Every structure is written in C-alpha cells, then in structure tokens.
Short mmCIF file of N, CA and C in Angstrom, two decimals:
data_model
loop_
_atom_site.label_atom_id
_atom_site.label_comp_id
_atom_site.label_asym_id
_atom_site.label_seq_id
_atom_site.Cartn_x
_atom_site.Cartn_y
_atom_site.Cartn_z
N MET M 1 -114.42 18.79 73.98
CA MET M 1 -113.03 18.38 74.28
C MET M 1 -112.76 16.97 73.78
N GLU M 2 -113.69 16.07 74.02
CA GLU M 2 -113.52 14.67 73.57
C GLU M 2 -113.39 14.58 72.07
N VAL M 3 -114.18 15.36 71.37
CA VAL M 3 -114.12 15.32 69.89
C VAL M 3 -112.80 15.76 69.38
N THR M 4 -112.25 16.84 70.00
CA THR M 4 -110.99 17.35 69.62
C THR M 4 -109.90 16.32 69.86
N ASP M 5 -109.90 15.65 71.01
CA ASP M 5 -108.94 14.59 71.33
C ASP M 5 -109.06 13.40 70.33
N ARG M 6 -110.29 13.06 70.04
CA ARG M 6 -110.51 11.94 69.09
C ARG M 6 -109.97 12.32 67.68
N ILE M 7 -110.21 13.51 67.25
CA ILE M 7 -109.73 13.95 65.95
C ILE M 7 -108.21 13.92 65.94
N ALA M 8 -107.59 14.40 67.04
CA ALA M 8 -106.12 14.46 67.12
C ALA M 8 -105.57 13.04 67.07
N SER M 9 -106.25 12.12 67.79
CA SER M 9 -105.83 10.71 67.80
C SER M 9 -105.94 10.08 66.40
N LEU M 10 -107.02 10.35 65.69
CA LEU M 10 -107.22 9.83 64.34
C LEU M 10 -106.20 10.40 63.40
N GLU M 11 -105.92 11.71 63.51
CA GLU M 11 -104.87 12.32 62.65
C GLU M 11 -103.51 11.66 62.90
N GLN M 12 -103.22 11.37 64.13
CA GLN M 12 -101.95 10.69 64.47
C GLN M 12 -101.88 9.30 63.83
N ARG M 13 -102.98 8.58 63.96
CA ARG M 13 -103.04 7.25 63.34
C ARG M 13 -102.85 7.30 61.82
N VAL M 14 -103.49 8.25 61.22
CA VAL M 14 -103.35 8.44 59.75
C VAL M 14 -101.91 8.71 59.37
N GLN M 15 -101.27 9.56 60.13
CA GLN M 15 -99.86 9.90 59.87
C GLN M 15 -99.00 8.61 60.03
N MET M 16 -99.23 7.84 61.09
CA MET M 16 -98.49 6.66 61.26
C MET M 16 -98.67 5.67 60.09
N GLN M 17 -99.90 5.52 59.64
CA GLN M 17 -100.20 4.65 58.50
C GLN M 17 -99.54 5.19 57.24
N GLU M 18 -99.54 6.44 57.04
CA GLU M 18 -98.83 7.01 55.85
C GLU M 18 -97.32 6.70 55.93
N ASP M 19 -96.77 6.79 57.13
CA ASP M 19 -95.34 6.44 57.29
C ASP M 19 -95.09 4.96 56.98
N ASP M 20 -96.03 4.10 57.43
CA ASP M 20 -95.89 2.67 57.17
C ASP M 20 -95.97 2.40 55.68
N ILE M 21 -96.86 3.09 54.98
CA ILE M 21 -97.04 2.91 53.55
C ILE M 21 -95.73 3.31 52.86
N GLN M 22 -95.11 4.39 53.26
CA GLN M 22 -93.86 4.83 52.64
C GLN M 22 -92.78 3.76 52.84
N LEU M 23 -92.73 3.16 54.04
CA LEU M 23 -91.74 2.13 54.31
C LEU M 23 -92.00 0.91 53.42
N LEU M 24 -93.27 0.54 53.29
CA LEU M 24 -93.62 -0.59 52.47
C LEU M 24 -93.28 -0.37 51.00
N LYS M 25 -93.52 0.86 50.55
CA LYS M 25 -93.17 1.17 49.16
C LYS M 25 -91.64 1.06 48.94
N SER M 26 -90.90 1.56 49.89
CA SER M 26 -89.46 1.51 49.80
C SER M 26 -88.97 0.07 49.82
N ALA M 27 -89.52 -0.75 50.71
CA ALA M 27 -89.11 -2.11 50.79
C ALA M 27 -89.47 -2.89 49.50
N LEU M 28 -90.65 -2.61 48.96
CA LEU M 28 -91.06 -3.26 47.69
C LEU M 28 -90.16 -2.83 46.55
N ALA M 29 -89.79 -1.59 46.46
CA ALA M 29 -88.85 -1.11 45.43
C ALA M 29 -87.56 -1.80 45.56
N ASP M 30 -87.08 -2.07 46.77
CA ASP M 30 -85.81 -2.73 47.00
C ASP M 30 -85.90 -4.15 46.55
N VAL M 31 -87.00 -4.81 46.88
CA VAL M 31 -87.21 -6.19 46.46
C VAL M 31 -87.24 -6.31 44.95
N VAL M 32 -87.96 -5.43 44.28
CA VAL M 32 -88.02 -5.44 42.82
C VAL M 32 -86.65 -5.24 42.23
N ARG M 33 -85.89 -4.27 42.78
CA ARG M 33 -84.54 -3.99 42.26
C ARG M 33 -83.66 -5.21 42.40
N ARG M 34 -83.68 -5.83 43.58
CA ARG M 34 -82.87 -7.01 43.80
C ARG M 34 -83.28 -8.19 42.92
N LEU M 35 -84.60 -8.34 42.71
CA LEU M 35 -85.08 -9.39 41.86
C LEU M 35 -84.61 -9.22 40.42
N ASN M 36 -84.60 -7.94 39.95
CA ASN M 36 -84.10 -7.65 38.61
C ASN M 36 -82.65 -7.95 38.47
N ILE M 37 -81.88 -7.64 39.50
CA ILE M 37 -80.44 -7.93 39.48
C ILE M 37 -80.24 -9.45 39.42
N THR M 38 -80.99 -10.22 40.21
CA THR M 38 -80.89 -11.65 40.21
C THR M 38 -81.24 -12.23 38.86
N GLU M 39 -82.31 -11.72 38.28
CA GLU M 39 -82.73 -12.24 36.95
C GLU M 39 -81.67 -11.93 35.87
N GLU M 40 -81.06 -10.73 35.93
CA GLU M 40 -80.03 -10.37 34.97
C GLU M 40 -78.80 -11.24 35.16
N GLN M 41 -78.46 -11.48 36.41
CA GLN M 41 -77.30 -12.36 36.66
C GLN M 41 -77.55 -13.79 36.19
N GLN M 42 -78.80 -14.28 36.33
CA GLN M 42 -79.15 -15.63 35.90
C GLN M 42 -79.10 -15.67 34.43
N ALA M 43 -79.55 -14.63 33.71
CA ALA M 43 -79.49 -14.60 32.27
C ALA M 43 -78.07 -14.62 31.76
N VAL M 44 -77.22 -13.88 32.42
CA VAL M 44 -75.79 -13.86 32.03
C VAL M 44 -75.17 -15.24 32.24
N LEU M 45 -75.44 -15.87 33.34
CA LEU M 45 -74.93 -17.20 33.61
C LEU M 45 -75.51 -18.22 32.60
N ASN M 46 -76.71 -18.09 32.25
CA ASN M 46 -77.26 -19.03 31.26
C ASN M 46 -76.66 -18.89 29.91
N ARG M 47 -76.26 -17.65 29.53
CA ARG M 47 -75.61 -17.38 28.22
C ARG M 47 -74.17 -17.96 28.25
N LYS M 48 -73.47 -17.83 29.37
CA LYS M 48 -72.12 -18.24 29.43
C LYS M 48 -71.95 -19.74 29.60
N GLY M 49 -73.01 -20.43 30.09
CA GLY M 49 -72.90 -21.85 30.37
C GLY M 49 -72.34 -22.11 31.72
N PRO M 50 -72.09 -23.36 32.05
CA PRO M 50 -71.60 -23.72 33.42
C PRO M 50 -70.20 -23.14 33.68
N THR M 51 -70.10 -22.47 34.84
CA THR M 51 -68.81 -21.94 35.25
C THR M 51 -68.66 -22.17 36.76
N LYS M 52 -67.58 -21.66 37.31
CA LYS M 52 -67.35 -21.77 38.72
C LYS M 52 -67.78 -20.49 39.43
N ALA M 53 -68.91 -19.94 39.01
CA ALA M 53 -69.41 -18.71 39.59
C ALA M 53 -70.02 -18.97 41.00
N ARG M 54 -70.02 -17.97 41.76
CA ARG M 54 -70.61 -18.08 43.08
C ARG M 54 -72.14 -18.28 42.97
N PRO M 55 -72.70 -19.05 43.87
CA PRO M 55 -74.20 -19.22 43.90
C PRO M 55 -74.84 -17.86 43.94
N LEU M 56 -76.03 -17.68 43.30
CA LEU M 56 -76.70 -16.45 43.28
C LEU M 56 -77.09 -15.93 44.67
N MET M 57 -77.36 -16.86 45.57
CA MET M 57 -77.79 -16.42 46.93
C MET M 57 -76.68 -15.67 47.63
N GLN M 58 -75.45 -15.89 47.23
CA GLN M 58 -74.32 -15.18 47.92
C GLN M 58 -74.04 -13.86 47.25
N THR M 59 -74.60 -13.56 46.11
CA THR M 59 -74.27 -12.32 45.40
C THR M 59 -75.01 -11.14 45.96
N LEU M 60 -76.19 -11.38 46.52
CA LEU M 60 -76.98 -10.29 47.10
C LEU M 60 -76.95 -10.38 48.64
N PRO M 61 -76.74 -9.23 49.31
CA PRO M 61 -76.72 -9.23 50.76
C PRO M 61 -78.10 -9.56 51.31
N LEU M 62 -78.20 -10.37 52.34
CA LEU M 62 -79.48 -10.65 52.96
C LEU M 62 -79.81 -9.50 53.92
N ARG M 63 -81.05 -9.15 53.98
CA ARG M 63 -81.49 -8.07 54.81
C ARG M 63 -82.68 -8.49 55.65
N THR M 64 -82.82 -7.82 56.78
CA THR M 64 -83.96 -8.07 57.63
C THR M 64 -84.46 -6.71 58.19
N THR M 65 -85.69 -6.62 58.46
CA THR M 65 -86.22 -5.36 59.06
C THR M 65 -86.58 -5.60 60.55
N VAL M 66 -86.43 -4.51 61.28
CA VAL M 66 -86.82 -4.59 62.65
C VAL M 66 -88.17 -3.79 62.78
N ASN M 67 -88.78 -3.81 63.94
CA ASN M 67 -90.08 -3.29 64.11
C ASN M 67 -90.25 -1.82 63.76
N ASN M 68 -89.19 -1.04 63.88
CA ASN M 68 -89.30 0.39 63.53
C ASN M 68 -89.09 0.67 62.10
N GLY M 69 -88.95 -0.38 61.23
CA GLY M 69 -88.80 -0.22 59.80
C GLY M 69 -87.42 -0.06 59.32
N THR M 70 -86.43 -0.03 60.19
CA THR M 70 -85.02 0.10 59.82
C THR M 70 -84.55 -1.20 59.19
N VAL M 71 -83.83 -1.07 58.04
CA VAL M 71 -83.32 -2.26 57.37
C VAL M 71 -81.87 -2.47 57.82
N LEU M 72 -81.63 -3.70 58.34
CA LEU M 72 -80.27 -4.00 58.83
C LEU M 72 -79.75 -5.17 58.04
N PRO M 73 -78.44 -5.18 57.75
CA PRO M 73 -77.86 -6.32 57.06
C PRO M 73 -77.90 -7.55 57.93
N LYS M 74 -78.20 -8.66 57.32
CA LYS M 74 -78.27 -9.93 58.09
C LYS M 74 -76.95 -10.65 58.01
N LYS M 75 -76.53 -11.20 59.13
CA LYS M 75 -75.26 -11.91 59.16
C LYS M 75 -75.40 -13.22 58.42
N PRO M 76 -74.42 -13.58 57.48
CA PRO M 76 -74.50 -14.77 56.79
C PRO M 76 -74.41 -15.98 57.70
N THR M 77 -75.27 -16.99 57.53
CA THR M 77 -75.30 -18.13 58.41
C THR M 77 -74.78 -19.40 57.71
N GLY M 78 -74.61 -19.28 56.38
CA GLY M 78 -74.18 -20.39 55.65
C GLY M 78 -75.30 -21.27 55.16
N SER M 79 -76.53 -20.98 55.57
CA SER M 79 -77.68 -21.78 55.12
C SER M 79 -78.71 -20.81 54.52
N LEU M 80 -79.61 -21.35 53.74
CA LEU M 80 -80.62 -20.58 53.08
C LEU M 80 -81.67 -20.07 54.11
N PRO M 81 -82.19 -18.84 53.97
CA PRO M 81 -83.24 -18.39 54.87
C PRO M 81 -84.57 -19.16 54.58
N SER M 82 -85.37 -19.29 55.61
CA SER M 82 -86.65 -19.94 55.39
C SER M 82 -87.62 -19.07 54.64
N PRO M 83 -88.52 -19.65 53.84
CA PRO M 83 -89.46 -18.84 53.03
C PRO M 83 -90.30 -17.94 53.87
N SER M 84 -90.60 -18.36 55.11
CA SER M 84 -91.44 -17.54 55.91
C SER M 84 -90.73 -16.33 56.56
N GLY M 85 -89.36 -16.33 56.54
CA GLY M 85 -88.60 -15.32 57.19
C GLY M 85 -88.53 -14.08 56.44
#
C-alpha cells in the first residue's frame, strides 16, 4: 500500500512540474514576443530620428504573475519597475 501511495504522489508531482514547465514556456514566449516588438519599435524610431513619440516603456503593457501562474495586467504607477520585480 505504501508503494502505491508513493507512486501516486510522485506521479502527481511530475504532473505539477509538467504544468509549471508549460507555464514557463508560455511566459518565455511572451517575453520574446514583447522583446521583438520593442526592438522593432526602436529600429523604426532610430530610422525616423528624434520625434515626440511615447517612451517605449509605455507602449507595452506591464504584466505580473501570481502564484497560480495567472498573468494579470499591472496598474501603471508612473515609474519604472525594479529589475528584480
């Protein structure tokens, strides 16, 4: 009986880790997509020269994740987020 319980527990942990990996992959894909958008916008701004364009930090919505992996929009605070955040 103990072996069966241990196997069930390990299978559950593996499933949770697989779910975490999927969330990490999704978050990484989102970061790469947003980085590409930022780089494209920077390239366009560099070609056009100085203009009265909005700062790049305002063009992309800030996001934060909560413990269950759900991505929620972050309310703008008017200041830049810290690098550790």
